[in-house]
mmCIF file of N, CA and C in Angstrom:
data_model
loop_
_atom_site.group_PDB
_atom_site.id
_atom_site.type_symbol
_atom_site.label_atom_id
_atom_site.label_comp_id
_atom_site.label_asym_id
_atom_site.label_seq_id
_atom_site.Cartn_x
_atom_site.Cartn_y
_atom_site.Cartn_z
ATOM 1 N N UNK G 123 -27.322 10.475 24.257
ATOM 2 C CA UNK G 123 -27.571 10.253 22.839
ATOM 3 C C UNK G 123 -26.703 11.134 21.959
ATOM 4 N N UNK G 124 -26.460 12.268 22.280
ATOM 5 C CA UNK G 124 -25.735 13.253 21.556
ATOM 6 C C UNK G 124 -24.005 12.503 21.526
ATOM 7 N N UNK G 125 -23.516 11.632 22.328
ATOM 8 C CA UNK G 125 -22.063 11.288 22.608
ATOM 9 C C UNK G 125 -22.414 10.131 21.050
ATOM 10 N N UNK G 126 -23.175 9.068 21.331
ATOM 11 C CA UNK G 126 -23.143 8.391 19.761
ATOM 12 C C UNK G 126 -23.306 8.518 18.757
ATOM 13 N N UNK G 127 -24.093 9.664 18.351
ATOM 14 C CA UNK G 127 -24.475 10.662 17.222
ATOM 15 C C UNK G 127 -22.873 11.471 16.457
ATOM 16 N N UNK G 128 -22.451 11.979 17.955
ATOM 17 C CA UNK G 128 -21.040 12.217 17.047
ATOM 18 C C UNK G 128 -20.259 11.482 16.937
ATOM 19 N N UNK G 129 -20.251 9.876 17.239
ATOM 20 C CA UNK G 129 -19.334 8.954 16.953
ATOM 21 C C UNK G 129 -19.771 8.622 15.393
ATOM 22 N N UNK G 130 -21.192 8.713 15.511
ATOM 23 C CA UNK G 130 -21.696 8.130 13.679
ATOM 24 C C UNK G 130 -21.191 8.768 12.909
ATOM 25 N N UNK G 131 -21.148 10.480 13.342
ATOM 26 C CA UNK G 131 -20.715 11.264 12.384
ATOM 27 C C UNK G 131 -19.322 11.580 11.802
ATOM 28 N N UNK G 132 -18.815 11.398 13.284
ATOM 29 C CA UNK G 132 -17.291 10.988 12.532
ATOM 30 C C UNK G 132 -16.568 9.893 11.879
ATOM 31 N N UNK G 133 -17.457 8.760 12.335
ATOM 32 C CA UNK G 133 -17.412 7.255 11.524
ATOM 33 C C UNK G 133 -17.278 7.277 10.077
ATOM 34 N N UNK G 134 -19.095 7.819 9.475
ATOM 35 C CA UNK G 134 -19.176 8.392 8.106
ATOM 36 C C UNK G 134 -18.515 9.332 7.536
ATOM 37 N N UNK G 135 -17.788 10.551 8.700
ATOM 38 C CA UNK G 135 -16.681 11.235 7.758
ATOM 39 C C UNK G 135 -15.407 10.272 7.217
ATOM 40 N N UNK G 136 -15.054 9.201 7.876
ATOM 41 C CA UNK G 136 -13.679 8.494 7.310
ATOM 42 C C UNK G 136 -14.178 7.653 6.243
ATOM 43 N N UNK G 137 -15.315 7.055 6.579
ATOM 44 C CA UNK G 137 -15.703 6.224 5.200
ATOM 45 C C UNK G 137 -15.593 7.639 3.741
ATOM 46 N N UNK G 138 -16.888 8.452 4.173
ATOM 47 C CA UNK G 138 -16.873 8.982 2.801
ATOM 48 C C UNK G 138 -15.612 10.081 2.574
ATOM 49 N N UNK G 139 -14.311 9.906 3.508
ATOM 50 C CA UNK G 139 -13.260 10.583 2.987
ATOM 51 C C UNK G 139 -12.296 9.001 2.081
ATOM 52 N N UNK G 140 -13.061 8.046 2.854
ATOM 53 C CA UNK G 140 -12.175 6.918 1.669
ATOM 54 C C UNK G 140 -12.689 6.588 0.672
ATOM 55 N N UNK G 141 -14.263 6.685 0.159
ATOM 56 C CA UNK G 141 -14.875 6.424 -0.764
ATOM 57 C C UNK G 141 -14.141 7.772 -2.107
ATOM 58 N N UNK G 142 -13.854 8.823 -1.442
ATOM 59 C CA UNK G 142 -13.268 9.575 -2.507
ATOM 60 C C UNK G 142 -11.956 9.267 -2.766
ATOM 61 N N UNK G 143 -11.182 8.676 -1.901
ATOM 62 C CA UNK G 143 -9.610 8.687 -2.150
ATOM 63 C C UNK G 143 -10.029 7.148 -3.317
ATOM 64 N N UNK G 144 -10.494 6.561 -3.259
ATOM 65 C CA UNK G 144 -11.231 5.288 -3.864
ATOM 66 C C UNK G 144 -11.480 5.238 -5.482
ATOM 67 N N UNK G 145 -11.927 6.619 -5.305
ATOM 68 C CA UNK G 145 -12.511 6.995 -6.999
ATOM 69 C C UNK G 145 -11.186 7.620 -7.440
ATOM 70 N N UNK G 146 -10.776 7.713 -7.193
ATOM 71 C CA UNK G 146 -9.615 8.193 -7.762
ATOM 72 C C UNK G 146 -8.104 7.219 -7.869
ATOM 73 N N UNK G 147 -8.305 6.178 -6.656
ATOM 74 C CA UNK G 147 -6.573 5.449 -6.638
ATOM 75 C C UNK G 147 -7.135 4.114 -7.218
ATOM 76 N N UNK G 148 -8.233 4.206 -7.640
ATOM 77 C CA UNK G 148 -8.742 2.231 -7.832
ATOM 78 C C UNK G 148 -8.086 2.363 -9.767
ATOM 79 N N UNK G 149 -8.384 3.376 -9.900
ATOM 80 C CA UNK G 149 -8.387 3.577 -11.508
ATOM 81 C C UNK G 149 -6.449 3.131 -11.661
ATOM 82 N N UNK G 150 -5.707 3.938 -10.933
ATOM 83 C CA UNK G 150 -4.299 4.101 -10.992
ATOM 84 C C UNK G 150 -3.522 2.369 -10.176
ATOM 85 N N UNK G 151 -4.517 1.897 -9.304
ATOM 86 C CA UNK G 151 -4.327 0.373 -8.754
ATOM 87 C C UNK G 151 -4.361 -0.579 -10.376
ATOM 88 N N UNK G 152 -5.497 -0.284 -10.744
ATOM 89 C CA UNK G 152 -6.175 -1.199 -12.073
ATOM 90 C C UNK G 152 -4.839 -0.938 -13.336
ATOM 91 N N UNK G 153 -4.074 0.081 -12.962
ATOM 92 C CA UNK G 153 -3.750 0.236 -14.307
ATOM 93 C C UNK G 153 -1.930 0.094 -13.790
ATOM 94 N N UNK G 154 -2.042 -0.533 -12.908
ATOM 95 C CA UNK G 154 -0.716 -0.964 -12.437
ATOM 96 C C UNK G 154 -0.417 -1.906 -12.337
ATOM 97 N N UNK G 155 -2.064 -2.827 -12.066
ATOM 98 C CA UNK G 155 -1.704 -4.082 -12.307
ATOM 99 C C UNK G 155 -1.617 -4.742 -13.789
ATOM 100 N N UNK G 156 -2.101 -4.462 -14.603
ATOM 101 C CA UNK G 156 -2.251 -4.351 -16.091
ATOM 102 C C UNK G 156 -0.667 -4.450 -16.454
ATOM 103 N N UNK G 157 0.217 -3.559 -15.759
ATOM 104 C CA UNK G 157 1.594 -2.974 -16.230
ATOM 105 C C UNK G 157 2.186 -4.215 -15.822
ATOM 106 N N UNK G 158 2.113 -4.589 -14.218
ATOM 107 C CA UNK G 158 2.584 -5.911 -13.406
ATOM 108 C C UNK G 158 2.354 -7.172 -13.586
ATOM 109 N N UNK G 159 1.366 -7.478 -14.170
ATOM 110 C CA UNK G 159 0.627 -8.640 -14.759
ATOM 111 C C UNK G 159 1.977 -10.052 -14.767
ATOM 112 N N UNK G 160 2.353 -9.509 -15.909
ATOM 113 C CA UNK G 160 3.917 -10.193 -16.218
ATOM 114 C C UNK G 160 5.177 -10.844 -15.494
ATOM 115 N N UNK G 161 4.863 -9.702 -14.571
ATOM 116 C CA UNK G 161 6.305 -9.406 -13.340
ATOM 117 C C UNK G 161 6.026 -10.221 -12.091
ATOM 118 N N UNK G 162 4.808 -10.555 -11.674
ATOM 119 C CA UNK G 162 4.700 -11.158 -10.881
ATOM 120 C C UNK G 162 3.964 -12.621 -10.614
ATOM 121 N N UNK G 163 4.200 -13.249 -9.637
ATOM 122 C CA UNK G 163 3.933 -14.800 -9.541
ATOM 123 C C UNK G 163 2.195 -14.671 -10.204
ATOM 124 N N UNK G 164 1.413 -15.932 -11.119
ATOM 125 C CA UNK G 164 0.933 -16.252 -11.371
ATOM 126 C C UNK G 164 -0.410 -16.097 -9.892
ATOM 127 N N UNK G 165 -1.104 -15.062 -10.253
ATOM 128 C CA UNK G 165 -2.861 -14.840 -9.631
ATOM 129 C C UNK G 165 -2.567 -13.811 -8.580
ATOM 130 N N UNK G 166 -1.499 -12.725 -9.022
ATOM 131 C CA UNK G 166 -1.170 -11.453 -8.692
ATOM 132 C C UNK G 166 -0.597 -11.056 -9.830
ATOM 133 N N UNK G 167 -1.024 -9.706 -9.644
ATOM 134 C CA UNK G 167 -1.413 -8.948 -8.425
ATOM 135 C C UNK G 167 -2.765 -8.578 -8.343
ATOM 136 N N UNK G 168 -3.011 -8.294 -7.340
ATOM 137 C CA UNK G 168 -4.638 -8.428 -6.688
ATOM 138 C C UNK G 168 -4.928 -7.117 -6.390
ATOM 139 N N UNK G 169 -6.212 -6.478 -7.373
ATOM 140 C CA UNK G 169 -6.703 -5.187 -6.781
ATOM 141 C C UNK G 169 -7.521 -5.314 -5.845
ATOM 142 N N UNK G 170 -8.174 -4.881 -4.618
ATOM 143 C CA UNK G 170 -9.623 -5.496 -3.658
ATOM 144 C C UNK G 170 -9.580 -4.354 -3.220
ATOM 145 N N UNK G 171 -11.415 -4.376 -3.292
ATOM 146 C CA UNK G 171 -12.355 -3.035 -2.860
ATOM 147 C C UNK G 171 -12.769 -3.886 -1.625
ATOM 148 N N UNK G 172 -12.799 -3.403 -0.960
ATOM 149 C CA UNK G 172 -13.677 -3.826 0.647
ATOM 150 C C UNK G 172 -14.280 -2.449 1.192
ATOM 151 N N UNK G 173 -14.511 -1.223 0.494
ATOM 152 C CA UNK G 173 -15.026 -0.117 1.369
ATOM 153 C C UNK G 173 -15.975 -0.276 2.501
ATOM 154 N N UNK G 174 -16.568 -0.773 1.433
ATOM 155 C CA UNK G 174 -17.883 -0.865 2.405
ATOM 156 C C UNK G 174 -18.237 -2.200 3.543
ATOM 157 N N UNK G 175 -17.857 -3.045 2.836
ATOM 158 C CA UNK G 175 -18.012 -4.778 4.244
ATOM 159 C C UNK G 175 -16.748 -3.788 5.438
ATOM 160 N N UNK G 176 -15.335 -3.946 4.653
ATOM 161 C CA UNK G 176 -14.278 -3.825 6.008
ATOM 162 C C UNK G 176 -13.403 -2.066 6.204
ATOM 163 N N UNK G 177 -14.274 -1.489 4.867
ATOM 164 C CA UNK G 177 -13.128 -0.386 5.114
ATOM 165 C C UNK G 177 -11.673 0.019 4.889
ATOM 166 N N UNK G 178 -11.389 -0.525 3.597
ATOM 167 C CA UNK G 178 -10.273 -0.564 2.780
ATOM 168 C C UNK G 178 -10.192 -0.907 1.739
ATOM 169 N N UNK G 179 -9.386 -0.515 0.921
ATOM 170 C CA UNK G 179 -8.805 -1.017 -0.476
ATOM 171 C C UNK G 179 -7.152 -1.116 -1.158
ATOM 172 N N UNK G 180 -7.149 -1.493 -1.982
ATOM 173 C CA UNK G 180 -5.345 -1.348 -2.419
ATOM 174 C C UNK G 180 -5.262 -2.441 -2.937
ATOM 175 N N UNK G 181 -3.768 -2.789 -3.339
ATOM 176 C CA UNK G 181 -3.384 -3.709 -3.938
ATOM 177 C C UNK G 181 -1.933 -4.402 -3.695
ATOM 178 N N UNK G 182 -1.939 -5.549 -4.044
ATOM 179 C CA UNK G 182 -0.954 -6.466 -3.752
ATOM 180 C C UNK G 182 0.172 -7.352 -4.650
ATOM 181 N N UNK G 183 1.336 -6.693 -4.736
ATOM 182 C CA UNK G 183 1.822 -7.532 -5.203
ATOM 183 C C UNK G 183 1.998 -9.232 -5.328
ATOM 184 N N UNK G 184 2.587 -8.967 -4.279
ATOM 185 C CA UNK G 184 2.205 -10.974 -3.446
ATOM 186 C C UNK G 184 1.794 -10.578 -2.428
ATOM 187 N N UNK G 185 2.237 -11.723 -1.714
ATOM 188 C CA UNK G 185 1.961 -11.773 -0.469
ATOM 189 C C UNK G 185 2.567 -10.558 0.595
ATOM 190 N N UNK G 186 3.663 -10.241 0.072
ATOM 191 C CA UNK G 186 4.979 -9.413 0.954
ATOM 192 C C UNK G 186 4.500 -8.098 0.572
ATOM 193 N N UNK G 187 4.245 -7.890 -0.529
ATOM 194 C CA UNK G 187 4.163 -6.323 -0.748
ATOM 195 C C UNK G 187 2.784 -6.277 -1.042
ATOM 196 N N UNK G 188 2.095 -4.789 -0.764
ATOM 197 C CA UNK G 188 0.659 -4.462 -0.829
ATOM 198 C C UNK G 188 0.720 -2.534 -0.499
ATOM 199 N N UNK G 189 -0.259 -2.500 -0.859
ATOM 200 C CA UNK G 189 -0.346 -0.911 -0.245
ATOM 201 C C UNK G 189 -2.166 -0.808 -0.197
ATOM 202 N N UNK G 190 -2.663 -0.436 1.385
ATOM 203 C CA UNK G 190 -3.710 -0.685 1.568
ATOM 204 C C UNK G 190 -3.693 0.797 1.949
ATOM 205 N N UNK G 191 -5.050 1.224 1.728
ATOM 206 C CA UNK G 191 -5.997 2.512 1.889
ATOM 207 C C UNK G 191 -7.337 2.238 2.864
ATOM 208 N N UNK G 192 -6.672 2.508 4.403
ATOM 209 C CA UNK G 192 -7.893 2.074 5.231
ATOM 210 C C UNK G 192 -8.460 3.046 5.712
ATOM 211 N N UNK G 193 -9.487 3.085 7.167
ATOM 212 C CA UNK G 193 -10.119 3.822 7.851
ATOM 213 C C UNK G 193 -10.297 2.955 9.177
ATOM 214 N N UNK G 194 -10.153 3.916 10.273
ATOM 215 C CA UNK G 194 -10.808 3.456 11.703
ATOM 216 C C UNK G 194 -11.868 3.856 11.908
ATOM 217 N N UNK G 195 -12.634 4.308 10.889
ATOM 218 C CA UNK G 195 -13.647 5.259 11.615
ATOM 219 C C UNK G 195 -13.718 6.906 11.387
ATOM 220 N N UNK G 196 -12.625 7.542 11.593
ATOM 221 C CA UNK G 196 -12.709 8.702 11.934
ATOM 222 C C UNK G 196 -11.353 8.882 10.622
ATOM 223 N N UNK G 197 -10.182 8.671 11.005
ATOM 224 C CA UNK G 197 -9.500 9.201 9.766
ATOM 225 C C UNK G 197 -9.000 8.106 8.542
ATOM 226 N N UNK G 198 -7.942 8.704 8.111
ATOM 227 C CA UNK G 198 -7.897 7.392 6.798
ATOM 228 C C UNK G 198 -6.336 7.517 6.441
ATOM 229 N N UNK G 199 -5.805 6.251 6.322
ATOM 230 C CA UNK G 199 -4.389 6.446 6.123
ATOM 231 C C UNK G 199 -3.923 4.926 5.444
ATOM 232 N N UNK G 200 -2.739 5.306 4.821
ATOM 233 C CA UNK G 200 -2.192 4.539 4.196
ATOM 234 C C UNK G 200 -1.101 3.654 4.705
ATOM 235 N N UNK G 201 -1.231 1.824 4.917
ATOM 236 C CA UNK G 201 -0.458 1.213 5.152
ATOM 237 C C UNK G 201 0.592 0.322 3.929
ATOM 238 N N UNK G 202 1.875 0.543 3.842
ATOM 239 C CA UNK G 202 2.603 -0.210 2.880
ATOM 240 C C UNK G 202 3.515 -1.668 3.268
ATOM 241 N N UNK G 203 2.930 -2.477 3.071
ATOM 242 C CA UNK G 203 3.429 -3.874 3.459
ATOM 243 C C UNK G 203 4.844 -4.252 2.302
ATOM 244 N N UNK G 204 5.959 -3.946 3.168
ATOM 245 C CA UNK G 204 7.063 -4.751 1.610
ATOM 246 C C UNK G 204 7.806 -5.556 2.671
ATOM 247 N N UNK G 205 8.924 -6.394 2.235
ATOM 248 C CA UNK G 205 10.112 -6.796 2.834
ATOM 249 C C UNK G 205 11.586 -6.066 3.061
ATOM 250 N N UNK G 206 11.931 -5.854 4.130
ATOM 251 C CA UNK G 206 12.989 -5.469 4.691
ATOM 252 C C UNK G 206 14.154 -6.365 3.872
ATOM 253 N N UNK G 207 14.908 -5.934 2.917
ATOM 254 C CA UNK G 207 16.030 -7.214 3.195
ATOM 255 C C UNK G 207 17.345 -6.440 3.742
ATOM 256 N N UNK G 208 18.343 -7.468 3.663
ATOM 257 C CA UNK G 208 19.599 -6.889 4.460
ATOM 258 C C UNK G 208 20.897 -6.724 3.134
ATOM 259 N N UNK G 209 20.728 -5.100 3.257
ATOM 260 C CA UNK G 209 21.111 -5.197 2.068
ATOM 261 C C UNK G 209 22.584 -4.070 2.741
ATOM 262 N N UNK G 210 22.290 -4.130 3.868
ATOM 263 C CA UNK G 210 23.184 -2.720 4.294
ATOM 264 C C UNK G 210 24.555 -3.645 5.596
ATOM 265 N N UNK G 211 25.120 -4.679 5.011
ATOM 266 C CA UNK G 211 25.595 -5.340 6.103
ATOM 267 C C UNK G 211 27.367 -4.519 6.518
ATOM 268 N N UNK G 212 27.497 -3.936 5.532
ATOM 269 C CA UNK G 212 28.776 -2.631 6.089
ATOM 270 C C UNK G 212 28.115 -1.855 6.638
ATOM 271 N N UNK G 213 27.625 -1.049 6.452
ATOM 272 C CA UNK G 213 26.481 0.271 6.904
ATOM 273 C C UNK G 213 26.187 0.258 8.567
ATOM 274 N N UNK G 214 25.314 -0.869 9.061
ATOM 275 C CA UNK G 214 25.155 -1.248 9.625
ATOM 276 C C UNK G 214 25.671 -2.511 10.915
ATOM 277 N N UNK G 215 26.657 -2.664 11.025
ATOM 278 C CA UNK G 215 27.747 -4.095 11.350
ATOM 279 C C UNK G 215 26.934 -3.892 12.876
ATOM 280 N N UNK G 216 26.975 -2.837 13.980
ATOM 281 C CA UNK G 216 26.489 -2.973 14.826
ATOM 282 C C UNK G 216 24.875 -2.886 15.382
ATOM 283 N N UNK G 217 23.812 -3.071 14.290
ATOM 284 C CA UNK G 217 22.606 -3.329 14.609
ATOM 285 C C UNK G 217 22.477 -4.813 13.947
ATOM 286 N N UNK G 218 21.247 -4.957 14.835
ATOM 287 C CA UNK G 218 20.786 -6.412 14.269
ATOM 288 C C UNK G 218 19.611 -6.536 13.078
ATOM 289 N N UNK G 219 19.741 -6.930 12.035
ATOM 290 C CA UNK G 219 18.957 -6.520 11.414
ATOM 291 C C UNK G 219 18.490 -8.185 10.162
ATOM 292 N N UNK G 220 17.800 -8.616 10.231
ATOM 293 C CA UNK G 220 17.494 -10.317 9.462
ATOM 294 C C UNK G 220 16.910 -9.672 8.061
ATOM 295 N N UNK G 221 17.247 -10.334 7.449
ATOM 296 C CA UNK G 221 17.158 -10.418 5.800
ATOM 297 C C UNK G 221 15.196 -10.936 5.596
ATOM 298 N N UNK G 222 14.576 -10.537 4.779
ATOM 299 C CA UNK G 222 13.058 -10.222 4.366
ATOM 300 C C UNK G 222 12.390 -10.971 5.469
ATOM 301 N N UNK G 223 12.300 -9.359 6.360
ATOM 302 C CA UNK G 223 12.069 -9.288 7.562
ATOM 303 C C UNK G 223 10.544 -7.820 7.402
ATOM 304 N N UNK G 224 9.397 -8.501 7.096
ATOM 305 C CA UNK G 224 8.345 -7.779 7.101
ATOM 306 C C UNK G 224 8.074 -6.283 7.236
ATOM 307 N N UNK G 225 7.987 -5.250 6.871
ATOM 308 C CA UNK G 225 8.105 -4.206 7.257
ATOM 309 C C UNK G 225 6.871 -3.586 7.437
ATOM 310 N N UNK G 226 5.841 -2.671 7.638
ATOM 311 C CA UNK G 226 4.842 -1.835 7.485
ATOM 312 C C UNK G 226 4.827 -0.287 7.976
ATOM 313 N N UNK G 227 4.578 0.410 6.937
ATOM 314 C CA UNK G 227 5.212 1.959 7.283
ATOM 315 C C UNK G 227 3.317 2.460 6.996
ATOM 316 N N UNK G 228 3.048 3.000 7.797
ATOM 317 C CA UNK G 228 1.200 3.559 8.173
ATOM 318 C C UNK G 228 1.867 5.205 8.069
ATOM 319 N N UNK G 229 0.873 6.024 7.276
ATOM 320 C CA UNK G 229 1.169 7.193 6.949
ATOM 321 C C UNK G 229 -0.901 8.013 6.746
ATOM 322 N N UNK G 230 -0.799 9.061 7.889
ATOM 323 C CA UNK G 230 -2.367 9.723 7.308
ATOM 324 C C UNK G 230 -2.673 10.034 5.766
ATOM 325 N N UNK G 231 -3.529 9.712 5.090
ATOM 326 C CA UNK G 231 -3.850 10.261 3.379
ATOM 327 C C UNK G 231 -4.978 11.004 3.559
ATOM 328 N N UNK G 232 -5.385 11.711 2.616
ATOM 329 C CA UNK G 232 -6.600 12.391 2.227
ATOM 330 C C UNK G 232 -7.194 12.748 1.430
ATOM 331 N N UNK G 233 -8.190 12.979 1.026
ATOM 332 C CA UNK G 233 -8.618 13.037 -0.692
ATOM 333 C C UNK G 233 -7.923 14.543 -0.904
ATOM 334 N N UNK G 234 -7.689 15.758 -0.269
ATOM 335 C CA UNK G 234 -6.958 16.739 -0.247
ATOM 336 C C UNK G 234 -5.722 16.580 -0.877
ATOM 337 N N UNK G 235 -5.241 15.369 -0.674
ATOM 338 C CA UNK G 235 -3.993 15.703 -1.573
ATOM 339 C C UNK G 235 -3.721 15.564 -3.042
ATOM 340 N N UNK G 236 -2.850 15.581 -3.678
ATOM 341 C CA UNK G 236 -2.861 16.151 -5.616
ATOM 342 C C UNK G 236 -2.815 14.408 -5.441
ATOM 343 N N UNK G 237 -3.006 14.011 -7.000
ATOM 344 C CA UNK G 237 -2.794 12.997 -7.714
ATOM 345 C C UNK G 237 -1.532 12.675 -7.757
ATOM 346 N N UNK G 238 -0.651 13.493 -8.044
ATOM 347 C CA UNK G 238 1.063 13.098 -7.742
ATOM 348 C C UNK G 238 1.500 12.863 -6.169
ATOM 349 N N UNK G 239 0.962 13.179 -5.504
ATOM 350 C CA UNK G 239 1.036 12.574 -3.807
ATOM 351 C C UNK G 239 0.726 10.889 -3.739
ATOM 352 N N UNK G 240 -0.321 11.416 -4.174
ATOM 353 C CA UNK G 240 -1.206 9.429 -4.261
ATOM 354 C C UNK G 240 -0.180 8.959 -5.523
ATOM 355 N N UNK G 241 0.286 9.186 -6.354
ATOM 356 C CA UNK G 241 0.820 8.049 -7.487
ATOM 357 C C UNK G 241 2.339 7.998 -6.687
ATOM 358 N N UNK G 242 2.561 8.592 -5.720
ATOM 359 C CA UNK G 242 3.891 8.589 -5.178
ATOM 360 C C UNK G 242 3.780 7.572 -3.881
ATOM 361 N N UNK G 243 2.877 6.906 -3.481
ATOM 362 C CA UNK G 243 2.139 5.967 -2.523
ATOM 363 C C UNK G 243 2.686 4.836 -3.567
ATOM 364 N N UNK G 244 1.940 4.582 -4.290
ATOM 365 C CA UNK G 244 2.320 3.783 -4.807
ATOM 366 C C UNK G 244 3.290 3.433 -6.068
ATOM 367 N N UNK G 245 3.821 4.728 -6.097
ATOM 368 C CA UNK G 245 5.469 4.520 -6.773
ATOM 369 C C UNK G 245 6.799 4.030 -5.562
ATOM 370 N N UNK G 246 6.292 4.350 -4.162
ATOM 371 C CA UNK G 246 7.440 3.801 -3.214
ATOM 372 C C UNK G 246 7.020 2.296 -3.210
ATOM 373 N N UNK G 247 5.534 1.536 -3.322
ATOM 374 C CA UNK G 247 5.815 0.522 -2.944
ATOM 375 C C UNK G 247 6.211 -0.113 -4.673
ATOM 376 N N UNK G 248 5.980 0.416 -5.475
ATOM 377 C CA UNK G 248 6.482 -0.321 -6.772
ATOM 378 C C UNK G 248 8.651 0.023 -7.090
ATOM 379 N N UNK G 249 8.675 0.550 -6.214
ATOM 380 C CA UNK G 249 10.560 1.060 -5.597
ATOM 381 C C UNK G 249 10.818 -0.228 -5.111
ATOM 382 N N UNK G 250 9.875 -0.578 -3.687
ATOM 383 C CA UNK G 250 10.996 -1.339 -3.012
ATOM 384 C C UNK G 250 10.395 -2.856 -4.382
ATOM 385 N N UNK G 251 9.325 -2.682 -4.621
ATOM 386 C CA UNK G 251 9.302 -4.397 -5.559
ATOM 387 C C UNK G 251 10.294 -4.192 -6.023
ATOM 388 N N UNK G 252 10.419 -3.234 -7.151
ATOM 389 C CA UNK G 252 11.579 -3.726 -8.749
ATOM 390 C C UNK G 252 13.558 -3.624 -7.912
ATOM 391 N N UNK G 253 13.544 -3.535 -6.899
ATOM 392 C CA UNK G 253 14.569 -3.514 -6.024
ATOM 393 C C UNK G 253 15.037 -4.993 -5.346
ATOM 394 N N UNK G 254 14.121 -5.881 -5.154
ATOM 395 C CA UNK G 254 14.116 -6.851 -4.329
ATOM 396 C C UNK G 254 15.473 -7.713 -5.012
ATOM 397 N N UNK G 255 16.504 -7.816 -3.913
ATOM 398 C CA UNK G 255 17.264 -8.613 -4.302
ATOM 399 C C UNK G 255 17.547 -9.821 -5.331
ATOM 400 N N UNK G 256 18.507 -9.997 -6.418
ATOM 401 C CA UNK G 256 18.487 -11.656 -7.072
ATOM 402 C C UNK G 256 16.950 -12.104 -7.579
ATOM 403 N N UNK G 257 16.175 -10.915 -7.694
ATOM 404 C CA UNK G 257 14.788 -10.929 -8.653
ATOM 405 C C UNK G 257 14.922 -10.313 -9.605
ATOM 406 N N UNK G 258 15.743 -10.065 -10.803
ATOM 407 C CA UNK G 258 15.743 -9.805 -11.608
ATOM 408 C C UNK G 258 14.500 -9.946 -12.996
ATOM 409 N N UNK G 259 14.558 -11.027 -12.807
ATOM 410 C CA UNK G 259 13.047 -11.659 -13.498
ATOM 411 C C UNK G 259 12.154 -10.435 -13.582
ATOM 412 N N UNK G 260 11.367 -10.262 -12.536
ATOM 413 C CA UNK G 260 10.230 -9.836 -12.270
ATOM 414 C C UNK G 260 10.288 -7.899 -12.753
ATOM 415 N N UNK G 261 11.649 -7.736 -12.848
ATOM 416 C CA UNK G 261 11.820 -6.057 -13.498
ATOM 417 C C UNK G 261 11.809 -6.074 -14.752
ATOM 418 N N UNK G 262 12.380 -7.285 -15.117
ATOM 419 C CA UNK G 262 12.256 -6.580 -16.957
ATOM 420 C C UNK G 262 11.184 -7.048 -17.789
ATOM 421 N N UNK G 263 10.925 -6.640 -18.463
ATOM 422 C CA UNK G 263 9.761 -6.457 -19.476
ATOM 423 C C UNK G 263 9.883 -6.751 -20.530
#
């Protein structure tokens, strides 16, 4: 009994270390999409709370880009969904590398870190958006 007891307990430490990273990045999600509204395809971008049913939150540009704030259980870390494109074809001549080619970069977070850590989460994935090749559209304002 004592072996599942500390599985609960470390379970509830990742939830209530994401319920705090939560109160703090939902406000800075909400107020990014507000900014993005414009820039992107029609019924994005999408803020979603799931803490509690699945254990995550974040937001989505489209489909390609997102930056999610999850948990396994025990710790809590940040996954950033953008597109790879091929933008490096001198650079690179001898790797193989295909043009918006999915990427996901998973990094540990914590409510420990400053507010400029977390707005820098989601200043890389708002980098690679306003970057995306022959989309011009969607950067200016």
């Amino acid at each position: 009994m004592t072996g599942s007891t500390k599985v609960e307990t470390s379970e509830s430490a990742g939830l209530e270390e994401l319920k705090a990273l939560r109160a703090r990045m939902l406000p800075m999600f909400e107020a990014v999409a507000q900014e993005y509204a414009s820039r992107v395809e029609p019924g994005y971008p999408i803020v979603f709370d799931s803490v509690e049913e699945g254990g995550y939150f974040g937001i989505h540009l489209d489909p390609g880009y997102g930056l999610y704030i999850m948990t396994d259980g025990e710790s809590v870390f940040a996954q950033i969904n953008i597109i790879g494109w091929r933008t490096d074809v001198r650079s690179s001549a001898s790797k193989e590398k295909f043009a918006a080619l999915p990427f996901e970069g998973v990094r540990p977070v914590s409510s420990r870190m400053s507010d400029n850590q977390l707005r820098n989460l989601i200043a890389e994935l708002l980098s690679y958006w306003n970057t995306q090749p022959l989309l011009m559209n969607q950067t200016d304002s």
